[in-house]
Amino acid sequence: SFLRAEGSKLLAEAIETQRPLTVLHLQVDRVKSLLHTTDTEFTKRSLYRIRKLIADESRCKDLLVRIGPADFVIVMPRTDDAEAREVAKIIYRTMRYTAFQYGDLKFRLSLSGGLVAHKLNNPAQLDTIFALAKVRMEKAHNSGGDQLVFEDLSAKPSSVEAKPISLDETVSNLRSGLTSVVKPQLLRTLSKCLPLLVHANSTLDLDIDHAIKRIHDLISAEQG
């Protein structure tokens, strides 16, 4: 209710002044795994620490609200999507360099994020903006986490053949949240990784035969 009330004020101001406004929905990845690996109290302290981290990397003018145990929404007034992505990059970078320790166990945590910029020429209801930000966050989460999704989900893929990108570039794009760049070449990239997956499955006894066959079939269908 606090988020909706304060967010509505900021949206009304954005519409009245014709200034941009952007919403970022963040969720901490693999919280259930953290809870099972550690304990409830450690998980609570870790989430509180992450909340403080996000607050420290946000700006004074931003509205940060924790809406669930591992979910945060940031409303960024007078901020367009490009500027908001820069704020998100700082938050993600800080998360990646933040270490957590539970006994002898040392690890790092990551975030899934969805970003929505309010369009001045097509104003939307606040609940619609929040809902779309959540959908994009869930897309980032379902794609493996540690990503930021900000592209228009209704946009059609470009018909122009994309320039091939290397594996290093693919990983870098994913870490920066540029999933729209990776998606058109996902199967092409997987085909490069397939020999490695086959070798790892055999050597490490990963038991992913079905997944490898599925990937092989998808690649074959794409090529043929």
PDB file of C-alpha atoms in Angstrom, residues 8-213:
ATOM      1  CA  SER A   8       1.129   7.074  -7.612  1.00  0.00           C
ATOM      2  CA  LYS A   9       2.364  10.481  -6.462  1.00  0.00           C
ATOM      3  CA  LEU A  10       5.579  10.103  -8.430  1.00  0.00           C
ATOM      4  CA  LEU A  11       3.720   8.910 -11.533  1.00  0.00           C
ATOM      5  CA  ALA A  12       1.273  11.828 -11.336  1.00  0.00           C
ATOM      6  CA  GLU A  13       4.233  14.197 -11.065  1.00  0.00           C
ATOM      7  CA  ALA A  14       5.904  12.546 -14.072  1.00  0.00           C
ATOM      8  CA  ILE A  15       2.773  12.941 -16.187  1.00  0.00           C
ATOM      9  CA  GLU A  16       2.215  16.537 -15.083  1.00  0.00           C
ATOM     10  CA  THR A  17       5.806  17.630 -15.681  1.00  0.00           C
ATOM     11  CA  GLN A  18       6.354  15.393 -18.716  1.00  0.00           C
ATOM     12  CA  ARG A  19       9.415  13.887 -17.090  1.00  0.00           C
ATOM     13  CA  PRO A  20      10.403  10.210 -17.408  1.00  0.00           C
ATOM     14  CA  LEU A  21       9.850   7.636 -14.683  1.00  0.00           C
ATOM     15  CA  THR A  22      11.221   4.089 -14.518  1.00  0.00           C
ATOM     16  CA  VAL A  23      10.392   1.097 -12.307  1.00  0.00           C
ATOM     17  CA  LEU A  24      12.892  -1.657 -11.435  1.00  0.00           C
ATOM     18  CA  HIS A  25      11.734  -4.921  -9.825  1.00  0.00           C
ATOM     19  CA  LEU A  26      14.532  -6.985  -8.281  1.00  0.00           C
ATOM     20  CA  GLN A  27      14.443 -10.463  -6.778  1.00  0.00           C
ATOM     21  CA  VAL A  28      17.284 -12.290  -5.021  1.00  0.00           C
ATOM     22  CA  ASP A  29      18.047 -15.533  -6.849  1.00  0.00           C
ATOM     23  CA  ARG A  30      17.914 -18.980  -5.228  1.00  0.00           C
ATOM     24  CA  VAL A  31      16.672 -17.891  -1.802  1.00  0.00           C
ATOM     25  CA  LYS A  32      15.179 -21.341  -1.123  1.00  0.00           C
ATOM     26  CA  SER A  33      18.565 -22.914  -1.765  1.00  0.00           C
ATOM     27  CA  LEU A  34      20.164 -20.382   0.577  1.00  0.00           C
ATOM     28  CA  LEU A  35      17.616 -21.216   3.274  1.00  0.00           C
ATOM     29  CA  HIS A  36      18.208 -24.952   2.919  1.00  0.00           C
ATOM     30  CA  THR A  37      21.994 -24.574   2.854  1.00  0.00           C
ATOM     31  CA  THR A  38      22.222 -22.217   5.835  1.00  0.00           C
ATOM     32  CA  ASP A  39      19.397 -21.387   8.265  1.00  0.00           C
ATOM     33  CA  THR A  40      16.481 -18.995   8.678  1.00  0.00           C
ATOM     34  CA  GLU A  41      18.336 -16.393  10.743  1.00  0.00           C
ATOM     35  CA  PHE A  42      21.311 -16.255   8.373  1.00  0.00           C
ATOM     36  CA  THR A  43      18.962 -15.942   5.395  1.00  0.00           C
ATOM     37  CA  LYS A  44      17.121 -13.047   7.076  1.00  0.00           C
ATOM     38  CA  ARG A  45      20.391 -11.263   7.829  1.00  0.00           C
ATOM     39  CA  SER A  46      21.602 -11.808   4.261  1.00  0.00           C
ATOM     40  CA  LEU A  47      18.399 -10.379   2.768  1.00  0.00           C
ATOM     41  CA  TYR A  48      18.619  -7.384   5.096  1.00  0.00           C
ATOM     42  CA  ARG A  49      22.218  -6.868   3.968  1.00  0.00           C
ATOM     43  CA  ILE A  50      21.141  -7.013   0.323  1.00  0.00           C
ATOM     44  CA  ARG A  51      18.376  -4.498   0.998  1.00  0.00           C
ATOM     45  CA  LYS A  52      20.974  -2.116   2.459  1.00  0.00           C
ATOM     46  CA  LEU A  53      23.282  -2.757  -0.501  1.00  0.00           C
ATOM     47  CA  ILE A  54      20.515  -1.851  -2.957  1.00  0.00           C
ATOM     48  CA  ALA A  55      19.630   1.240  -0.917  1.00  0.00           C
ATOM     49  CA  ASP A  56      23.280   2.371  -0.831  1.00  0.00           C
ATOM     50  CA  GLU A  57      23.594   2.062  -4.631  1.00  0.00           C
ATOM     51  CA  SER A  58      20.261   3.812  -5.325  1.00  0.00           C
ATOM     52  CA  ARG A  59      19.912   7.587  -5.515  1.00  0.00           C
ATOM     53  CA  CYS A  60      18.342   9.854  -2.891  1.00  0.00           C
ATOM     54  CA  LYS A  61      15.422  10.637  -5.189  1.00  0.00           C
ATOM     55  CA  ASP A  62      14.585   6.940  -5.758  1.00  0.00           C
ATOM     56  CA  LEU A  63      11.794   5.189  -3.871  1.00  0.00           C
ATOM     57  CA  LEU A  64      12.941   1.754  -2.655  1.00  0.00           C
ATOM     58  CA  VAL A  65      10.359  -0.585  -1.135  1.00  0.00           C
ATOM     59  CA  ARG A  66      10.831  -4.188  -0.040  1.00  0.00           C
ATOM     60  CA  ILE A  67       7.616  -5.927  -1.130  1.00  0.00           C
ATOM     61  CA  GLY A  68       8.510  -9.485  -0.114  1.00  0.00           C
ATOM     62  CA  PRO A  69      11.224 -11.475   1.648  1.00  0.00           C
ATOM     63  CA  ALA A  70      13.449 -11.354  -1.435  1.00  0.00           C
ATOM     64  CA  ASP A  71      11.665  -8.809  -3.669  1.00  0.00           C
ATOM     65  CA  PHE A  72      12.397  -5.115  -4.031  1.00  0.00           C
ATOM     66  CA  VAL A  73      10.875  -2.402  -6.201  1.00  0.00           C
ATOM     67  CA  ILE A  74      12.647   0.848  -7.023  1.00  0.00           C
ATOM     68  CA  VAL A  75      10.635   3.723  -8.518  1.00  0.00           C
ATOM     69  CA  MET A  76      13.031   6.139 -10.237  1.00  0.00           C
ATOM     70  CA  PRO A  77      11.530   9.590 -10.869  1.00  0.00           C
ATOM     71  CA  ARG A  78      12.972  11.864 -13.571  1.00  0.00           C
ATOM     72  CA  THR A  79      14.883   8.852 -14.909  1.00  0.00           C
ATOM     73  CA  ASP A  80      14.730   7.366 -18.406  1.00  0.00           C
ATOM     74  CA  ASP A  81      15.436   3.730 -19.229  1.00  0.00           C
ATOM     75  CA  ALA A  82      19.092   4.331 -20.195  1.00  0.00           C
ATOM     76  CA  GLU A  83      19.870   6.073 -16.899  1.00  0.00           C
ATOM     77  CA  ALA A  84      17.937   3.419 -14.969  1.00  0.00           C
ATOM     78  CA  ARG A  85      19.992   0.674 -16.611  1.00  0.00           C
ATOM     79  CA  GLU A  86      23.154   2.389 -15.399  1.00  0.00           C
ATOM     80  CA  VAL A  87      21.803   2.393 -11.839  1.00  0.00           C
ATOM     81  CA  ALA A  88      20.892  -1.284 -12.202  1.00  0.00           C
ATOM     82  CA  LYS A  89      24.381  -2.112 -13.520  1.00  0.00           C
ATOM     83  CA  ILE A  90      25.936  -0.552 -10.418  1.00  0.00           C
ATOM     84  CA  ILE A  91      23.650  -2.608  -8.160  1.00  0.00           C
ATOM     85  CA  TYR A  92      24.422  -5.818 -10.083  1.00  0.00           C
ATOM     86  CA  ARG A  93      28.148  -5.147 -10.065  1.00  0.00           C
ATOM     87  CA  THR A  94      28.149  -4.539  -6.313  1.00  0.00           C
ATOM     88  CA  MET A  95      26.187  -7.764  -5.748  1.00  0.00           C
ATOM     89  CA  ARG A  96      28.697  -9.762  -7.778  1.00  0.00           C
ATOM     90  CA  TYR A  97      31.565  -8.467  -5.671  1.00  0.00           C
ATOM     91  CA  THR A  98      29.797  -9.000  -2.337  1.00  0.00           C
ATOM     92  CA  ALA A  99      30.819 -12.186  -0.527  1.00  0.00           C
ATOM     93  CA  PHE A 100      28.705 -14.047   2.006  1.00  0.00           C
ATOM     94  CA  GLN A 101      30.044 -16.556   4.507  1.00  0.00           C
ATOM     95  CA  TYR A 102      28.284 -19.201   6.581  1.00  0.00           C
ATOM     96  CA  GLY A 103      30.778 -21.137   8.640  1.00  0.00           C
ATOM     97  CA  ASP A 104      33.367 -22.461   6.196  1.00  0.00           C
ATOM     98  CA  LEU A 105      30.994 -21.895   3.260  1.00  0.00           C
ATOM     99  CA  LYS A 106      31.754 -18.814   1.140  1.00  0.00           C
ATOM    100  CA  PHE A 107      29.488 -17.809  -1.730  1.00  0.00           C
ATOM    101  CA  ARG A 108      27.961 -14.929  -3.702  1.00  0.00           C
ATOM    102  CA  LEU A 109      24.335 -14.131  -4.468  1.00  0.00           C
ATOM    103  CA  SER A 110      22.758 -12.646  -7.579  1.00  0.00           C
ATOM    104  CA  LEU A 111      19.656 -10.772  -8.702  1.00  0.00           C
ATOM    105  CA  SER A 112      16.970 -11.125 -11.356  1.00  0.00           C
ATOM    106  CA  GLY A 113      15.581  -7.801 -12.515  1.00  0.00           C
ATOM    107  CA  GLY A 114      12.824  -6.364 -14.680  1.00  0.00           C
ATOM    108  CA  LEU A 115      12.894  -2.743 -15.843  1.00  0.00           C
ATOM    109  CA  VAL A 116       9.985  -0.705 -17.262  1.00  0.00           C
ATOM    110  CA  ALA A 117      10.198   2.907 -18.424  1.00  0.00           C
ATOM    111  CA  HIS A 118       6.996   4.957 -18.332  1.00  0.00           C
ATOM    112  CA  LYS A 119       6.318   6.288 -21.826  1.00  0.00           C
ATOM    113  CA  LEU A 120       5.353   9.960 -21.897  1.00  0.00           C
ATOM    114  CA  ASN A 121       3.471   9.593 -25.182  1.00  0.00           C
ATOM    115  CA  ASN A 122       1.523   6.588 -23.906  1.00  0.00           C
ATOM    116  CA  PRO A 123       0.948   6.886 -20.151  1.00  0.00           C
ATOM    117  CA  ALA A 124       0.014   3.675 -18.331  1.00  0.00           C
ATOM    118  CA  GLN A 125      -1.544   2.906 -14.977  1.00  0.00           C
ATOM    119  CA  LEU A 126       0.903   2.338 -12.127  1.00  0.00           C
ATOM    120  CA  ASP A 127      -0.339  -1.229 -11.545  1.00  0.00           C
ATOM    121  CA  THR A 128       0.320  -1.995 -15.223  1.00  0.00           C
ATOM    122  CA  ILE A 129       3.898  -0.745 -14.927  1.00  0.00           C
ATOM    123  CA  PHE A 130       4.455  -2.771 -11.752  1.00  0.00           C
ATOM    124  CA  ALA A 131       2.959  -5.887 -13.370  1.00  0.00           C
ATOM    125  CA  LEU A 132       5.163  -5.605 -16.462  1.00  0.00           C
ATOM    126  CA  ALA A 133       8.262  -5.062 -14.321  1.00  0.00           C
ATOM    127  CA  LYS A 134       7.396  -8.255 -12.436  1.00  0.00           C
ATOM    128  CA  VAL A 135       6.875 -10.196 -15.689  1.00  0.00           C
ATOM    129  CA  ARG A 136      10.283  -9.095 -16.924  1.00  0.00           C
ATOM    130  CA  MET A 137      11.882  -9.972 -13.579  1.00  0.00           C
ATOM    131  CA  GLU A 138      10.343 -13.452 -13.792  1.00  0.00           C
ATOM    132  CA  LYS A 139      11.674 -13.799 -17.335  1.00  0.00           C
ATOM    133  CA  ALA A 140      15.171 -12.989 -16.056  1.00  0.00           C
ATOM    134  CA  HIS A 141      14.722 -15.478 -13.203  1.00  0.00           C
ATOM    135  CA  ASN A 142      13.468 -18.241 -15.507  1.00  0.00           C
ATOM    136  CA  SER A 143      16.430 -17.645 -17.839  1.00  0.00           C
ATOM    137  CA  GLY A 144      18.876 -18.525 -15.087  1.00  0.00           C
ATOM    138  CA  GLY A 145      18.980 -15.381 -12.970  1.00  0.00           C
ATOM    139  CA  ASP A 146      21.748 -12.787 -12.606  1.00  0.00           C
ATOM    140  CA  GLN A 147      20.146 -10.863 -15.469  1.00  0.00           C
ATOM    141  CA  LEU A 148      18.231  -7.658 -16.171  1.00  0.00           C
ATOM    142  CA  VAL A 149      15.384  -7.764 -18.686  1.00  0.00           C
ATOM    143  CA  PHE A 150      14.301  -4.417 -20.078  1.00  0.00           C
ATOM    144  CA  GLU A 151      13.311  -5.011 -23.703  1.00  0.00           C
ATOM    145  CA  ASP A 152       9.751  -4.626 -24.961  1.00  0.00           C
ATOM    146  CA  LEU A 153       8.284  -8.129 -24.611  1.00  0.00           C
ATOM    147  CA  SER A 154       5.884  -7.453 -27.487  1.00  0.00           C
ATOM    148  CA  ALA A 155       8.627  -6.480 -29.890  1.00  0.00           C
ATOM    149  CA  LYS A 156       9.128  -8.768 -32.851  1.00  0.00           C
ATOM    150  CA  PRO A 157      12.577 -10.233 -33.514  1.00  0.00           C
ATOM    151  CA  SER A 158      14.526  -8.434 -36.193  1.00  0.00           C
ATOM    152  CA  SER A 159      14.588 -10.094 -39.591  1.00  0.00           C
ATOM    153  CA  VAL A 160      18.157  -8.899 -40.150  1.00  0.00           C
ATOM    154  CA  GLU A 161      20.764 -11.581 -39.608  1.00  0.00           C
ATOM    155  CA  ALA A 162      22.680 -10.731 -36.467  1.00  0.00           C
ATOM    156  CA  LYS A 163      26.463 -10.596 -36.437  1.00  0.00           C
ATOM    157  CA  PRO A 164      27.854 -13.776 -34.796  1.00  0.00           C
ATOM    158  CA  ILE A 165      29.075 -13.236 -31.267  1.00  0.00           C
ATOM    159  CA  SER A 166      31.640 -15.225 -29.324  1.00  0.00           C
ATOM    160  CA  LEU A 167      31.006 -17.219 -26.160  1.00  0.00           C
ATOM    161  CA  ASP A 168      32.774 -14.552 -24.110  1.00  0.00           C
ATOM    162  CA  GLU A 169      30.568 -11.861 -25.648  1.00  0.00           C
ATOM    163  CA  THR A 170      27.480 -13.984 -24.963  1.00  0.00           C
ATOM    164  CA  VAL A 171      28.345 -14.336 -21.271  1.00  0.00           C
ATOM    165  CA  SER A 172      29.161 -10.622 -21.024  1.00  0.00           C
ATOM    166  CA  ASN A 173      25.826  -9.687 -22.618  1.00  0.00           C
ATOM    167  CA  LEU A 174      23.895 -11.946 -20.252  1.00  0.00           C
ATOM    168  CA  ARG A 175      25.637 -10.484 -17.223  1.00  0.00           C
ATOM    169  CA  SER A 176      24.723  -7.004 -18.455  1.00  0.00           C
ATOM    170  CA  GLY A 177      21.111  -8.030 -18.952  1.00  0.00           C
ATOM    171  CA  LEU A 178      21.271  -7.816 -22.765  1.00  0.00           C
ATOM    172  CA  THR A 179      19.154 -10.920 -23.318  1.00  0.00           C
ATOM    173  CA  SER A 180      17.647  -9.473 -26.509  1.00  0.00           C
ATOM    174  CA  VAL A 181      21.126  -9.583 -28.093  1.00  0.00           C
ATOM    175  CA  VAL A 182      21.728 -13.196 -27.050  1.00  0.00           C
ATOM    176  CA  LYS A 183      18.298 -14.652 -27.869  1.00  0.00           C
ATOM    177  CA  PRO A 184      18.565 -14.621 -31.721  1.00  0.00           C
ATOM    178  CA  GLN A 185      21.833 -16.574 -31.525  1.00  0.00           C
ATOM    179  CA  LEU A 186      21.043 -18.814 -28.579  1.00  0.00           C
ATOM    180  CA  LEU A 187      20.867 -22.062 -30.544  1.00  0.00           C
ATOM    181  CA  ARG A 188      23.970 -21.135 -32.528  1.00  0.00           C
ATOM    182  CA  THR A 189      25.833 -20.579 -29.269  1.00  0.00           C
ATOM    183  CA  LEU A 190      24.515 -23.819 -27.797  1.00  0.00           C
ATOM    184  CA  SER A 191      25.770 -25.705 -30.846  1.00  0.00           C
ATOM    185  CA  LYS A 192      29.281 -24.456 -30.030  1.00  0.00           C
ATOM    186  CA  CYS A 193      28.902 -25.683 -26.435  1.00  0.00           C
ATOM    187  CA  LEU A 194      27.391 -29.051 -27.312  1.00  0.00           C
ATOM    188  CA  PRO A 195      30.711 -30.974 -27.594  1.00  0.00           C
ATOM    189  CA  LEU A 196      31.697 -29.610 -24.175  1.00  0.00           C
ATOM    190  CA  LEU A 197      28.355 -30.682 -22.684  1.00  0.00           C
ATOM    191  CA  VAL A 198      28.712 -34.168 -24.149  1.00  0.00           C
ATOM    192  CA  HIS A 199      32.247 -34.507 -22.770  1.00  0.00           C
ATOM    193  CA  ALA A 200      31.277 -33.155 -19.344  1.00  0.00           C
ATOM    194  CA  ASN A 201      28.269 -35.481 -19.210  1.00  0.00           C
ATOM    195  CA  SER A 202      30.470 -38.479 -19.927  1.00  0.00           C
ATOM    196  CA  THR A 203      33.405 -37.472 -17.736  1.00  0.00           C
ATOM    197  CA  LEU A 204      31.510 -36.121 -14.735  1.00  0.00           C
ATOM    198  CA  ASP A 205      28.531 -38.480 -14.940  1.00  0.00           C
ATOM    199  CA  LEU A 206      26.049 -35.568 -14.993  1.00  0.00           C
ATOM    200  CA  ASP A 207      23.121 -37.678 -16.189  1.00  0.00           C
ATOM    201  CA  ILE A 208      21.889 -35.036 -18.649  1.00  0.00           C
ATOM    202  CA  ASP A 209      21.494 -37.308 -21.677  1.00  0.00           C
ATOM    203  CA  HIS A 210      17.886 -36.241 -22.208  1.00  0.00           C
ATOM    204  CA  ALA A 211      18.786 -32.549 -22.090  1.00  0.00           C
ATOM    205  CA  ILE A 212      21.656 -33.023 -24.544  1.00  0.00           C
ATOM    206  CA  LYS A 213      19.375 -34.890 -26.952  1.00  0.00           C
TER     207      LYS A 213
END
